[in-house]
Amino acid sequence: MIKNFENYKKNIALLERMAYHYYVLDDPISTDEEYDELYHQIKDYEEQNPNQVILTSPTQRVGSNVLEAFQKNKHLERMWSLDDIFNPGKLEEWLNRIYKSWPNINFTCSPKFDGASLNLYYKNGILQSATTRGDGIEGELITQNAKTIRSIPLKIPYKESIEIRGEVVITKDDFEKINQERLQSGENLFANPRNAAAGSLRQLDPKITAKRKLKFIPWGIGKNQIQKGSFFKLINEILQYGFYPTPFIKYCENIEDIQACYDNLLSIRHDYPIMLDGMVIMTDSIEAQKNLGYTIKSPRFACAYKFPAIEKSSTILSITNQVGRTGVITPVAELKPIEIEGAIISRATLHNYSEIEKKDIKINDTVIIIRSGDVIPKIIKSIQTLRDGTQIDIKKPTHCPICGSELLIEEIFIRCQNLSCKARLKESIAYFASKKALNIEGLGEKIVEQLLQEGIILNILDLYSIKIEDLLKLEGWKEKKAQNLINAIKNTRNIPLWRLLNALGIEHIGEAASKKLASNFGLEVFQKNYDEINSIDGFGKEMAASVIDFGIVNKNLIKKLFEIISPQIPQNIATKSNSFFALKTIALTGSLSKPREEISSLLESLGAKMTSSISKKTDLIIYGQNAGSKLKKGKELNIELIDEKQFKIRLKNEGIEL
């Protein structure tokens, strides 16, 4: 019997210790009976003294309320995707890029678990929120479900605000047990342990999540106040706060250490109770991480060294042509179903018809298929020695499978150019109006579908011709709702150019890339050539080609949208032409005192165009310590060079402090 509040607090501490040893360390210090008895004593005290309940009490782990839906929640710091490498040669290339700026750097290597990523936010030592990865910028708020996972401490001794990130996983054995239970109850089976972990984490009833034996394994941090030190020491300190110990985490000094760590994980891949799909390599210096910064999509200081993909063979039964949002026709192979790592694979992309010709793939061919982690199943090649005469050539389509209009057949891509094609229209307009794009409130996917079905709109441009009387004729529409939508559409006029570029849904071009395009080229973005676009820092061949192609196919649409919306060009293009850096193509190299992303953003705001490569078109190179091949090439090409000290003086002359 618990007599008073002090006694209650002591018993909570004891119960927490019992739970940690049982659920996390798998080393019980009490019997189940002793644990249950103490748990109920605490629960009885809390029911009799509701005003004294400590929010981090073990009894508070399972919420009683069932949610109707999950709220969206923004991460304080973006959750980035990692670039993948697959062999020792690519590992050496990646390390050499790091060594150019940090020649004596060391690394932390840890397993890459195949689960669901989760971001935990602690403030004053108390768990404030738990958010799924989502799109990296925001995810779903699942705090009540996360509290049911025993390896997530409700409080930690670290008092500064911090985001602790990790993977929610389930063991292979527990996955099999869950599927057996679902089979007996007539529910759909989970495809693999990763799906089971993600599905369990997103239950609207926390009590269901609590029944699943989920584990949270930390692998990194997000927003924090830590500027220097060893990441290896930091992550090991975090593990002492009550989290599940991250296995096989290693401090590596060189490529030999890293490869040995990888080889060890690869050797236990199939026998380890939790699914692994590779290893994460990260620079150990936190200062180096901040200095190296990020590309548009991923951190420069970390990568995923993926395990070799698992290969299996199957037979191509037929080809389905899919029409994407940008009108690209993608051939998809319908396969004789096979099982790869717990997932049943019955379809695989063939990417484009150029690839089909190159690989000489036919219907009824036996083909090799690979799948690695989350990678979409991919056909590698056909086994031509197994051909029996029943094989049929795969012919390029000449007409859109959805709208029947004639297709534009290019060297690689085949496109439906009909902007009214139903296969792409609804999704394109819904994306155009979404929060990530123009944020037209009240124009969700269902409303778009209704407007299309009733013939109110036939394309994106028609949005700007909608009249209130058109909407009032529709079922479920009243004057206030109709007027609100028309006002929301009108409010998109004069929005920043980058928002319009992002709203167009150009393949490979997201928010960050749209901002760079707007900042570099303004309204002339679709008049630029491939080399000019490819020279933007962080851009690549696919991104540049995608912008060029989109501009050609949608020339008239873009022109009319620009006329209707009158997007606002960035300030740097409008007013910063007097800056020393304006209109210059600039490259950064060497170790600088500030993260490159921060310096690049500042220069772009002054009208500069950033590039990651050195050529005759480069106007200026700003270099820091340990500058390597870029500086050497710059000297050979007689490009203007200034060191960081000179750079800061130039900024100071323009009234800017770095």
XYZ file of N, CA and C in Angstrom, residues 406-600:
585
model
N -2.678 10.865 -79.455
C -1.397 10.414 -79.983
C -0.266 10.845 -79.059
N 0.673 9.949 -78.876
C 1.766 10.198 -77.942
C 2.957 10.849 -78.640
N 3.688 11.643 -77.880
C 4.943 12.205 -78.351
C 6.042 11.203 -77.997
N 6.695 10.652 -79.025
C 7.726 9.638 -78.801
C 9.089 10.292 -78.959
N 9.818 10.399 -77.840
C 11.138 11.014 -77.826
C 12.203 9.928 -77.730
N 13.454 10.342 -77.612
C 14.539 9.369 -77.582
C 14.405 8.402 -76.414
N 14.092 8.938 -75.249
C 13.946 8.083 -74.066
C 12.500 8.055 -73.589
N 11.903 9.227 -73.414
C 10.566 9.292 -72.837
C 9.476 9.305 -73.897
N 8.365 8.707 -73.552
C 7.144 8.769 -74.351
C 6.116 9.487 -73.495
N 5.474 10.511 -74.050
C 4.598 11.352 -73.237
C 3.230 11.524 -73.858
N 2.234 11.604 -72.979
C 0.917 12.075 -73.366
C 0.919 13.582 -73.137
N 0.712 14.351 -74.194
C 0.757 15.809 -74.079
C -0.608 16.425 -73.830
N -1.633 15.595 -73.806
C -2.996 16.096 -73.605
C -3.178 16.522 -72.149
N -3.191 17.837 -71.899
C -3.295 18.337 -70.529
C -4.645 18.007 -69.898
N -5.605 17.578 -70.719
C -6.918 17.201 -70.190
C -7.038 15.700 -69.974
N -5.927 14.982 -70.147
C -5.948 13.529 -69.945
C -6.310 13.218 -68.497
N -7.317 12.398 -68.309
C -7.816 12.115 -66.960
C -6.771 11.445 -66.082
N -5.856 10.733 -66.686
C -4.844 10.025 -65.895
C -3.967 10.977 -65.110
N -3.776 12.191 -65.632
C -2.873 13.123 -64.973
C -3.567 14.370 -64.453
N -4.780 14.631 -64.938
C -5.410 15.911 -64.663
C -5.774 16.093 -63.193
N -6.491 15.137 -62.627
C -6.953 15.297 -61.244
C -5.777 15.451 -60.280
N -4.785 14.595 -60.431
C -3.635 14.635 -59.523
C -2.853 15.939 -59.690
N -2.703 16.381 -60.942
C -1.958 17.611 -61.199
C -2.630 18.823 -60.568
N -3.972 18.910 -60.728
C -4.701 20.057 -60.167
C -4.712 19.989 -58.643
N -4.911 18.789 -58.111
C -4.927 18.631 -56.645
C -3.572 19.029 -56.052
N -2.492 18.651 -56.726
C -1.169 19.028 -56.242
C -0.958 20.538 -56.379
N -1.403 21.091 -57.494
C -1.295 22.531 -57.750
C -1.950 23.333 -56.625
N -3.054 22.806 -56.083
C -3.823 23.516 -55.057
C -3.421 23.143 -53.633
N -2.550 22.149 -53.466
C -2.235 21.621 -52.135
C -1.448 22.610 -51.283
N -1.346 22.304 -49.988
C -0.620 23.174 -49.049
C 0.830 23.340 -49.453
N 1.442 22.280 -49.993
C 2.839 22.349 -50.393
C 3.029 23.253 -51.608
N 1.935 23.474 -52.345
C 2.040 24.241 -53.581
C 1.413 25.627 -53.400
N 0.246 25.905 -54.051
C -0.358 27.231 -53.945
C -1.283 27.382 -52.740
N -1.549 26.284 -52.050
C -2.351 26.325 -50.822
C -3.717 26.985 -51.056
N -4.465 26.460 -52.036
C -5.818 26.955 -52.307
C -6.772 26.235 -51.360
N -7.107 26.905 -50.275
C -7.942 26.281 -49.247
C -9.318 25.948 -49.816
N -9.783 24.722 -49.529
C -11.101 24.302 -50.007
C -11.066 23.573 -51.331
N -9.864 23.427 -51.922
C -9.755 22.745 -53.211
C -8.944 21.457 -53.035
N -9.542 20.522 -52.295
C -8.907 19.228 -52.100
C -9.212 18.286 -53.255
N -8.725 17.067 -53.131
C -8.857 16.091 -54.222
C -10.318 15.791 -54.567
N -11.173 15.682 -53.557
C -12.583 15.357 -53.817
C -13.288 16.501 -54.550
N -12.965 17.744 -54.175
C -13.571 18.900 -54.851
C -13.079 18.980 -56.293
N -11.770 18.736 -56.488
C -11.218 18.730 -57.851
C -11.950 17.702 -58.700
N -12.140 16.514 -58.127
C -12.842 15.444 -58.850
C -14.268 15.872 -59.206
N -14.953 16.533 -58.266
C -16.324 17.001 -58.515
C -16.349 18.047 -59.632
N -15.414 18.992 -59.597
C -15.366 20.038 -60.622
C -15.079 19.460 -62.004
N -14.231 18.428 -62.054
C -13.923 17.776 -63.328
C -15.115 16.997 -63.857
N -15.756 16.242 -62.970
C -16.904 15.423 -63.384
C -18.053 16.281 -63.905
N -18.238 17.447 -63.292
C -19.351 18.320 -63.691
C -18.967 19.253 -64.846
N -17.707 19.159 -65.313
C -17.280 19.968 -66.446
C -17.046 21.431 -66.117
N -16.939 21.764 -64.817
C -16.668 23.155 -64.424
C -15.254 23.544 -64.842
N -14.332 22.583 -64.729
C -12.952 22.818 -65.177
C -12.522 21.663 -66.068
N -11.659 21.967 -67.003
C -11.077 20.947 -67.881
C -9.558 20.909 -67.745
N -8.991 21.945 -67.132
C -7.546 22.003 -66.916
C -7.235 23.004 -65.811
N -5.961 23.176 -65.491
C -5.535 24.072 -64.410
C -5.971 25.512 -64.672
N -5.851 25.960 -65.894
C -6.194 27.355 -66.231
C -7.651 27.679 -65.936
N -8.526 26.675 -66.072
C -9.960 26.903 -65.853
C -10.282 27.302 -64.415
N -9.370 27.020 -63.479
C -9.602 27.403 -62.081
C -9.851 28.909 -61.976
N -9.168 29.667 -62.828
C -9.228 31.120 -62.741
C -10.428 31.705 -63.500
N -11.269 30.822 -64.049
C -12.482 31.278 -64.740
C -13.751 30.834 -64.023
N -13.610 30.155 -62.883
C -14.783 29.655 -62.156
C -15.626 30.825 -61.651
N -16.940 30.727 -61.855
C -17.874 31.741 -61.357
C -18.677 31.154 -60.209
N -19.146 32.040 -59.329
C -19.877 31.577 -58.153
C -21.143 30.822 -58.541
N -21.815 31.237 -59.644
C -23.038 30.548 -60.070
C -22.747 29.126 -60.559
N -21.508 28.893 -61.083
C -21.136 27.533 -61.493
C -21.117 26.598 -60.284
N -20.584 27.108 -59.178
C -20.441 26.282 -57.976
C -21.774 26.053 -57.268
N -22.642 27.054 -57.281
C -23.923 26.939 -56.575
C -24.845 25.900 -57.201
N -24.554 25.510 -58.435
C -25.353 24.468 -59.091
C -24.996 23.068 -58.578
N -23.825 22.958 -57.930
C -23.323 21.651 -57.516
C -23.906 21.219 -56.173
N -24.003 19.914 -55.994
C -24.524 19.357 -54.739
C -23.566 19.674 -53.589
N -24.120 20.151 -52.473
C -23.316 20.422 -51.280
C -22.674 21.788 -51.238
N -22.989 22.649 -52.209
C -22.376 23.975 -52.252
C -23.374 25.063 -51.871
N -22.918 25.939 -50.973
C -23.707 27.120 -50.615
C -22.847 28.353 -50.883
N -23.458 29.512 -50.769
C -22.792 30.738 -51.205
C -21.475 30.992 -50.471
N -21.442 30.763 -49.164
C -20.226 31.044 -48.396
C -19.077 30.141 -48.846
N -19.379 28.852 -48.992
C -18.357 27.899 -49.426
C -17.842 28.250 -50.820
N -18.759 28.597 -51.718
C -18.380 28.942 -53.093
C -17.522 30.203 -53.129
N -17.938 31.222 -52.375
C -17.196 32.481 -52.369
C -15.804 32.297 -51.765
N -15.717 31.469 -50.729
C -14.422 31.205 -50.095
C -13.442 30.576 -51.084
N -13.945 29.634 -51.894
C -13.064 28.984 -52.867
C -12.601 29.982 -53.924
N -13.519 30.787 -54.435
C -13.150 31.771 -55.459
C -12.140 32.774 -54.903
N -12.335 33.183 -53.651
C -11.379 34.107 -53.013
C -10.002 33.454 -52.853
N -10.018 32.160 -52.470
C -8.752 31.437 -52.277
C -7.983 31.327 -53.589
N -8.699 31.127 -54.688
C -8.048 31.060 -55.999
C -7.485 32.427 -56.377
N -8.272 33.490 -56.146
C -7.799 34.849 -56.445
C -6.550 35.198 -55.648
N -6.477 34.697 -54.422
C -5.345 35.019 -53.544
C -4.019 34.431 -54.020
N -4.079 33.548 -55.029
C -2.820 32.988 -55.541
C -2.132 33.938 -56.504
N -2.814 34.995 -56.912
C -2.174 35.971 -57.795
C -1.067 36.705 -57.037
N 0.020 36.962 -57.712
C 1.189 37.658 -57.153
C 1.916 36.878 -56.065
N 1.731 35.551 -56.059
C 2.485 34.737 -55.084
C 3.950 34.671 -55.533
N 4.872 34.295 -54.625
C 6.277 34.182 -55.025
C 6.451 33.168 -56.157
N 7.367 33.450 -57.051
C 7.589 32.596 -58.213
C 7.891 31.157 -57.818
N 8.694 30.965 -56.767
C 9.084 29.600 -56.410
C 7.874 28.745 -56.047
N 6.844 29.365 -55.460
C 5.646 28.592 -55.107
C 4.928 28.104 -56.368
N 4.882 28.950 -57.390
C 4.259 28.537 -58.647
C 5.069 27.424 -59.305
N 6.399 27.555 -59.308
C 7.246 26.507 -59.891
C 7.044 25.183 -59.164
N 6.969 25.244 -57.843
C 6.751 24.034 -57.050
C 5.380 23.439 -57.344
N 4.379 24.306 -57.557
C 3.003 23.853 -57.800
C 2.851 23.139 -59.133
N 3.750 23.409 -60.082
C 3.647 22.778 -61.399
C 3.924 21.277 -61.345
N 4.544 20.826 -60.268
C 4.785 19.394 -60.122
C 5.814 18.855 -61.093
N 6.854 19.623 -61.368
C 7.901 19.176 -62.285
C 8.667 18.024 -61.633
N 8.847 16.965 -62.372
C 9.517 15.789 -61.825
C 10.910 16.156 -61.318
N 11.257 15.665 -60.128
C 12.556 15.875 -59.455
C 12.717 17.281 -58.868
N 11.726 18.160 -59.049
C 11.861 19.544 -58.578
C 10.884 19.794 -57.429
N 11.430 19.901 -56.218
C 10.608 20.170 -55.050
C 10.743 21.610 -54.603
N 10.414 21.866 -53.336
C 10.406 23.236 -52.812
C 11.784 23.884 -52.866
N 12.802 23.167 -52.368
C 14.151 23.748 -52.323
C 14.672 24.039 -53.725
N 14.471 23.104 -54.649
C 14.939 23.307 -56.020
C 14.174 24.439 -56.695
N 12.879 24.562 -56.408
C 12.072 25.645 -56.986
C 12.598 27.005 -56.529
N 12.983 27.091 -55.262
C 13.530 28.346 -54.744
C 14.835 28.702 -55.454
N 15.665 27.702 -55.717
C 16.934 27.976 -56.390
C 16.713 28.403 -57.835
N 15.750 27.762 -58.507
C 15.447 28.152 -59.882
C 14.954 29.599 -59.933
N 14.031 29.926 -59.019
C 13.488 31.289 -58.987
C 14.571 32.310 -58.672
N 15.437 31.968 -57.712
C 16.477 32.894 -57.281
C 17.526 33.115 -58.366
N 17.803 32.068 -59.142
C 18.839 32.166 -60.167
C 18.345 32.787 -61.471
N 17.094 32.475 -61.859
C 16.654 32.841 -63.208
C 15.407 33.709 -63.285
N 14.672 33.845 -62.176
C 13.452 34.642 -62.225
C 12.464 34.111 -63.250
N 11.768 35.005 -63.951
C 10.730 34.608 -64.907
C 11.301 33.961 -66.166
N 12.617 33.998 -66.327
C 13.238 33.412 -67.508
C 13.640 31.959 -67.295
N 13.169 31.358 -66.232
C 13.607 30.014 -65.867
C 13.421 29.002 -66.993
N 12.297 29.088 -67.727
C 12.038 28.107 -68.783
C 12.665 28.503 -70.126
N 13.433 29.579 -70.109
C 14.152 29.982 -71.318
C 15.632 29.621 -71.228
N 16.029 29.039 -70.096
C 17.431 28.697 -69.889
C 17.750 27.336 -70.508
N 19.033 27.154 -70.868
C 19.419 25.877 -71.468
C 19.867 24.883 -70.404
N 20.147 23.688 -70.850
C 20.503 22.580 -69.949
C 21.717 22.923 -69.085
N 22.782 23.424 -69.700
C 24.018 23.709 -68.948
C 23.793 24.765 -67.871
N 22.997 25.786 -68.177
C 22.739 26.847 -67.202
C 22.006 26.294 -65.978
N 21.026 25.441 -66.205
C 20.261 24.870 -65.087
C 21.106 23.856 -64.327
N 21.861 23.058 -65.052
C 22.692 22.033 -64.419
C 23.798 22.636 -63.563
N 24.158 23.901 -63.810
C 25.235 24.549 -63.053
C 24.793 25.013 -61.670
N 23.492 24.989 -61.386
C 23.013 25.393 -60.061
C 23.516 24.405 -59.015
N 24.009 24.907 -57.920
C 24.539 24.064 -56.850
C 23.468 23.096 -56.354
N 23.802 21.809 -56.321
C 22.868 20.792 -55.837
C 22.011 20.174 -56.925
N 22.049 20.731 -58.142
C 21.283 20.167 -59.252
C 22.098 19.070 -59.937
N 21.405 18.212 -60.654
C 22.056 17.153 -61.413
C 21.439 17.038 -62.788
N 21.887 16.051 -63.542
C 21.455 15.873 -64.927
C 19.948 15.645 -65.032
N 19.412 14.774 -64.156
C 17.977 14.462 -64.227
C 17.128 15.693 -63.941
N 17.542 16.482 -62.948
C 16.780 17.670 -62.576
C 16.771 18.688 -63.711
N 17.953 18.915 -64.291
C 18.046 19.894 -65.384
C 17.219 19.448 -66.580
N 17.333 18.170 -66.953
C 16.589 17.651 -68.098
C 15.085 17.731 -67.859
N 14.684 17.499 -66.614
C 13.265 17.533 -66.274
C 12.685 18.935 -66.456
N 13.438 19.958 -66.023
C 12.971 21.344 -66.172
C 12.853 21.709 -67.652
N 13.882 21.374 -68.432
C 13.879 21.686 -69.864
C 12.698 21.005 -70.549
N 12.528 19.726 -70.275
C 11.464 18.955 -70.930
C 10.086 19.484 -70.561
N 9.899 19.798 -69.289
C 8.608 20.308 -68.836
C 8.290 21.634 -69.522
N 9.292 22.473 -69.649
C 9.087 23.771 -70.289
C 8.675 23.653 -71.739
N 9.234 22.662 -72.449
C 8.889 22.457 -73.860
C 7.463 21.923 -74.003
N 7.142 20.890 -73.222
C 5.834 20.231 -73.341
C 4.697 21.154 -72.910
N 4.946 21.987 -71.914
C 3.879 22.808 -71.336
C 4.081 24.305 -71.590
N 4.676 24.625 -72.724
C 5.033 26.010 -73.036
C 3.839 26.968 -72.934
N 2.721 26.619 -73.568
C 1.552 27.508 -73.585
C 0.916 27.630 -72.203
N 0.846 26.504 -71.483
C 0.270 26.516 -70.133
C 1.067 27.444 -69.221
N 2.400 27.320 -69.276
C 3.272 28.142 -68.429
C 3.092 29.627 -68.757
N 3.068 29.940 -70.047
C 2.932 31.335 -70.468
C 1.639 31.946 -69.925
N 0.530 31.204 -70.047
C -0.764 31.731 -69.600
C -0.833 31.835 -68.077
N -0.248 30.851 -67.382
C -0.237 30.902 -65.917
C 0.566 32.108 -65.427
N 1.714 32.362 -66.049
C 2.522 33.518 -65.672
C 1.738 34.813 -65.889
N 0.956 34.860 -66.974
C 0.158 36.061 -67.264
C -0.956 36.241 -66.246
N -1.636 35.152 -65.885
C -2.770 35.225 -64.952
C -2.301 35.517 -63.528
N -1.270 34.795 -63.080
C -0.858 34.849 -61.671
C 0.120 35.993 -61.402
N 0.901 36.393 -62.402
C 1.930 37.433 -62.226
C 2.793 37.140 -60.997
N 3.497 36.007 -61.002
C 4.303 35.646 -59.829
C 5.400 36.661 -59.560
N 5.725 36.825 -58.274
C 6.732 37.801 -57.855
C 8.120 37.176 -57.882
N 9.049 37.850 -58.553
C 10.411 37.330 -58.612
C 11.142 37.647 -57.313
N 12.162 36.842 -56.957
C 12.894 37.073 -55.703
C 13.526 38.459 -55.648
N 13.708 38.942 -54.437
C 14.251 40.279 -54.212
C 15.632 40.439 -54.830
N 16.417 39.341 -54.803
C 17.781 39.468 -55.319
C 17.782 39.836 -56.806
N 16.828 39.289 -57.566
C 16.772 39.587 -58.996
C 16.200 40.981 -59.222
N 15.269 41.384 -58.362
C 14.619 42.681 -58.546
C 15.487 43.853 -58.089
N 16.222 43.695 -56.969
C 16.855 44.875 -56.369
C 18.329 44.719 -56.008
N 18.896 43.531 -56.171
C 20.252 43.324 -55.681
C 21.311 43.324 -56.789
N 20.975 43.848 -57.945
C 21.901 43.791 -59.065
C 23.156 44.630 -58.821
N 23.152 45.505 -57.801
C 24.320 46.338 -57.523
C 25.333 45.640 -56.623
N 25.027 44.444 -56.155
C 25.962 43.712 -55.309
C 27.143 43.208 -56.138
N 28.315 43.130 -55.520
C 29.499 42.571 -56.171
C 29.242 41.145 -56.649
N 28.395 40.427 -55.904
C 28.176 39.011 -56.196
C 27.028 38.769 -57.178
N 26.238 39.808 -57.468
C 25.061 39.648 -58.328
C 25.457 39.154 -59.715
N 24.680 38.196 -60.216
C 24.810 37.632 -61.568
C 26.107 36.857 -61.782
N 26.899 36.662 -60.722
C 28.121 35.859 -60.838
C 27.798 34.385 -60.550
N 28.460 33.501 -61.286
C 28.379 32.067 -61.000
C 29.519 31.732 -60.051
N 29.161 31.290 -58.833
C 30.146 31.172 -57.751
C 30.223 29.735 -57.236
N 31.437 29.293 -56.938
C 31.665 27.982 -56.330
C 32.343 28.157 -54.977
N 32.027 27.266 -54.044
C 32.670 27.259 -52.723
C 33.553 26.026 -52.624
N 34.689 26.149 -51.957
C 35.557 24.994 -51.767
C 36.348 25.156 -50.473
N 36.785 24.047 -49.924
C 37.552 24.078 -48.683
C 36.670 24.200 -47.457
N 37.289 24.203 -46.280
C 36.577 24.305 -45.004
C 36.305 25.766 -44.691
N 35.038 26.102 -44.523
C 34.630 27.477 -44.235
C 34.077 27.575 -42.821
N 34.033 28.777 -42.274
C 33.632 28.950 -40.873
C 32.133 28.772 -40.664
N 31.368 28.851 -41.745
C 29.922 28.661 -41.668
C 29.519 27.521 -42.591
N 28.390 26.840 -42.312
C 27.923 25.778 -43.214
C 27.731 26.307 -44.636
N 28.068 25.489 -45.608
C 27.975 25.921 -47.011
C 26.557 26.310 -47.406
N 25.563 25.588 -46.852
C 24.175 25.913 -47.182
C 23.854 27.352 -46.786
N 24.368 27.764 -45.625
C 24.113 29.118 -45.129
C 24.781 30.161 -46.035
N 26.028 29.893 -46.430
C 26.746 30.830 -47.302
C 26.093 30.873 -48.681
N 25.707 29.705 -49.208
C 25.064 29.649 -50.524
C 23.769 30.438 -50.530
